[in-house]
Amino acid sequence: MAIARPVGNRKPMTEKFLLYFARPDLLSASEEMLRLYRPAAAFTVLSAEEFRCWQNRPAAGEILISGEAAGPAEETPGCLAGLSFLRQGHLTNLQRKLTVDRLPWEDKTGAERRCIRLLLNGLLKDFRGEPASPWGILRGVRPTKLVHRLLDTGQPAAEIRALLAEAYALDQAKADLLTEVALRQRPFLSSRAEARRLVSIYVGIPFCPSRCLYCSFPSFPLQGAERRLAEFLDALRREIAAVRQFFAQHGLKTQTIYIGGGTPTSLPDREFRQLVRDIGQAFSSADLREFSVEAGRPDTITPVKLMTMREAGVDRISINPQSMRERTLQLIGRFHRPDQVEQVFRQAREAGFDNINMDLIAGLPGETPEDVLYTLERIGRLRPESLTVHTLAVKRGSNLKESGEFSAAPAPLVRDMLGLCAGAARSWGLVPYYLYRQKYMAGNLENVGYALPGKECLYNIQIMEERQSIVGLGAAAATKAVNPADRRVTSCYNPKDVATYINDLQGYVARKLTLMQRVFTSKEE
């Protein structure tokens, strides 16, 4: 069907989207696609009568998106979609029609939903003059799960790359990256038999020395909160004891432990020592393959804490500069100096740590690709075993979002930054091993973890691919119970508020153990 020439970027900033789809499932699919195109776009759903009225009397500044199922045969998934708007007083209609083949797990309705997203991806590309996202129509945090699903069916990697481009409109670079990451993860994924007896532990410590500009995680300043900290740690010890007892009763073993937050190392030395000892003693066994601590802020890491972690069996830590530009660190509320990062890194080496991760963020306010290159050069001299590259996400609840003082970096700029990071990581011998995406990310891009072969963070793989149960302890921690038979995931969450966690702990522990009981009792039947 003929398509009108693209409008490119010549569109009013006050544009409003109108949606008309007779089928609710196609309407929701179109909303999903529009959110990828414009996360903050305003849109209105039209009734059939309003749709007809608009066609007769279109309004300037409004863009109408409509569609319907239109397969050539009853069992063939296909759709027709259109995008209409006024340009220079004349109604312009862009239309596309498409049929698709069903994927192994799709019914006809699911294939039609995917079809309508593909059509809208093309129409919005025509309208904008550029693709909505290099990730095509893929949405969600864990795109690698799709590749694992295809690998489970025995499809070769080359066919999977082609399918990602055709069935999901990924550009070739993203299809290649996604497939590479999934293939790297395969040896680490839990089998169904392993998922019946091995779990991972996450411990959330909701305290920080200060709140970073971009942070939306539940965290509380430690200064002046000594009493609340003591109450929290007492509650956490009780939760650890309850979960440890459950594990003993059901023969469960811990494969990985991850202490995150917040900033766990912001705790005073004595409390930190007791915390890591309690966790190590509760969950260490011959099956434990990894014990990680998100040390994070260099200004909270001391030689005493480094030795404490080594004595408790911690074998992987993160030291996170985010940037090595001091002006950027001041702006985002991280009050360490770049040279502190280097000093603490060397102290960690002297303490015996041979698996150190470093985080950085692409797209921080005011930064350019030259700033990222400077950061990479300084990090590169330290030679960490892994590098996690985050794309800045302007999240609700963060000071970055609430202040309204900063705008997201342009997508091309952030893509350049990610390219520099990928190139540097590979030049250090690191390979991509885990990947995830988030809402509100600059350029609609991704976060990627790179590691030396053999130094991959197993917990990161397990939490992203959801083939092993993760038991969350502490404030805001999520428990994800994976049924070994069908890999269905059921979740429950501890409260974000520390006072609620302390006061209502018994009820939250009971819910968690009931969920785990249901999953790990069914495996014995």
PDB file of N, CA and C in Angstrom, residues 183-191 458 461-462:
ATOM      1  N   LEU A 183      24.521 -16.318  24.632  1.00  0.00           N
ATOM      2  CA  LEU A 183      25.420 -17.463  24.448  1.00  0.00           C
ATOM      3  C   LEU A 183      26.473 -17.511  25.556  1.00  0.00           C
ATOM      4  N   ARG A 184      26.958 -16.357  25.975  1.00  0.00           N
ATOM      5  CA  ARG A 184      27.937 -16.309  27.059  1.00  0.00           C
ATOM      6  C   ARG A 184      27.321 -16.830  28.359  1.00  0.00           C
ATOM      7  N   GLN A 185      26.022 -16.595  28.554  1.00  0.00           N
ATOM      8  CA  GLN A 185      25.361 -16.969  29.806  1.00  0.00           C
ATOM      9  C   GLN A 185      25.005 -18.451  29.889  1.00  0.00           C
ATOM     10  N   ARG A 186      24.878 -19.124  28.765  1.00  0.00           N
ATOM     11  CA  ARG A 186      24.320 -20.480  28.766  1.00  0.00           C
ATOM     12  C   ARG A 186      24.972 -21.422  29.779  1.00  0.00           C
ATOM     13  N   PRO A 187      26.307 -21.452  29.887  1.00  0.00           N
ATOM     14  CA  PRO A 187      26.899 -22.405  30.838  1.00  0.00           C
ATOM     15  C   PRO A 187      26.573 -22.111  32.304  1.00  0.00           C
ATOM     16  N   PHE A 188      26.122 -20.877  32.589  1.00  0.00           N
ATOM     17  CA  PHE A 188      25.889 -20.486  33.974  1.00  0.00           C
ATOM     18  C   PHE A 188      24.434 -20.664  34.410  1.00  0.00           C
ATOM     19  N   LEU A 189      23.523 -20.891  33.480  1.00  0.00           N
ATOM     20  CA  LEU A 189      22.109 -20.969  33.820  1.00  0.00           C
ATOM     21  C   LEU A 189      21.807 -22.248  34.588  1.00  0.00           C
ATOM     22  N   SER A 190      20.924 -22.139  35.561  1.00  0.00           N
ATOM     23  CA  SER A 190      20.544 -23.305  36.348  1.00  0.00           C
ATOM     24  C   SER A 190      19.691 -24.252  35.523  1.00  0.00           C
ATOM     25  N   SER A 191      20.022 -25.537  35.583  1.00  0.00           N
ATOM     26  CA  SER A 191      19.144 -26.552  35.003  1.00  0.00           C
ATOM     27  C   SER A 191      17.928 -26.707  35.910  1.00  0.00           C
ATOM     28  N   LEU A 458      27.908 -14.231  38.665  1.00  0.00           N
ATOM     29  CA  LEU A 458      26.870 -15.244  38.513  1.00  0.00           C
ATOM     30  C   LEU A 458      25.526 -14.741  39.021  1.00  0.00           C
ATOM     31  N   ILE A 461      23.664 -12.771  36.408  1.00  0.00           N
ATOM     32  CA  ILE A 461      23.051 -13.630  35.393  1.00  0.00           C
ATOM     33  C   ILE A 461      21.777 -14.262  35.940  1.00  0.00           C
ATOM     34  N   GLN A 462      21.824 -14.760  37.165  1.00  0.00           N
ATOM     35  CA  GLN A 462      20.651 -15.445  37.721  1.00  0.00           C
ATOM     36  C   GLN A 462      19.480 -14.485  37.930  1.00  0.00           C
TER      37      GLN A 462
END
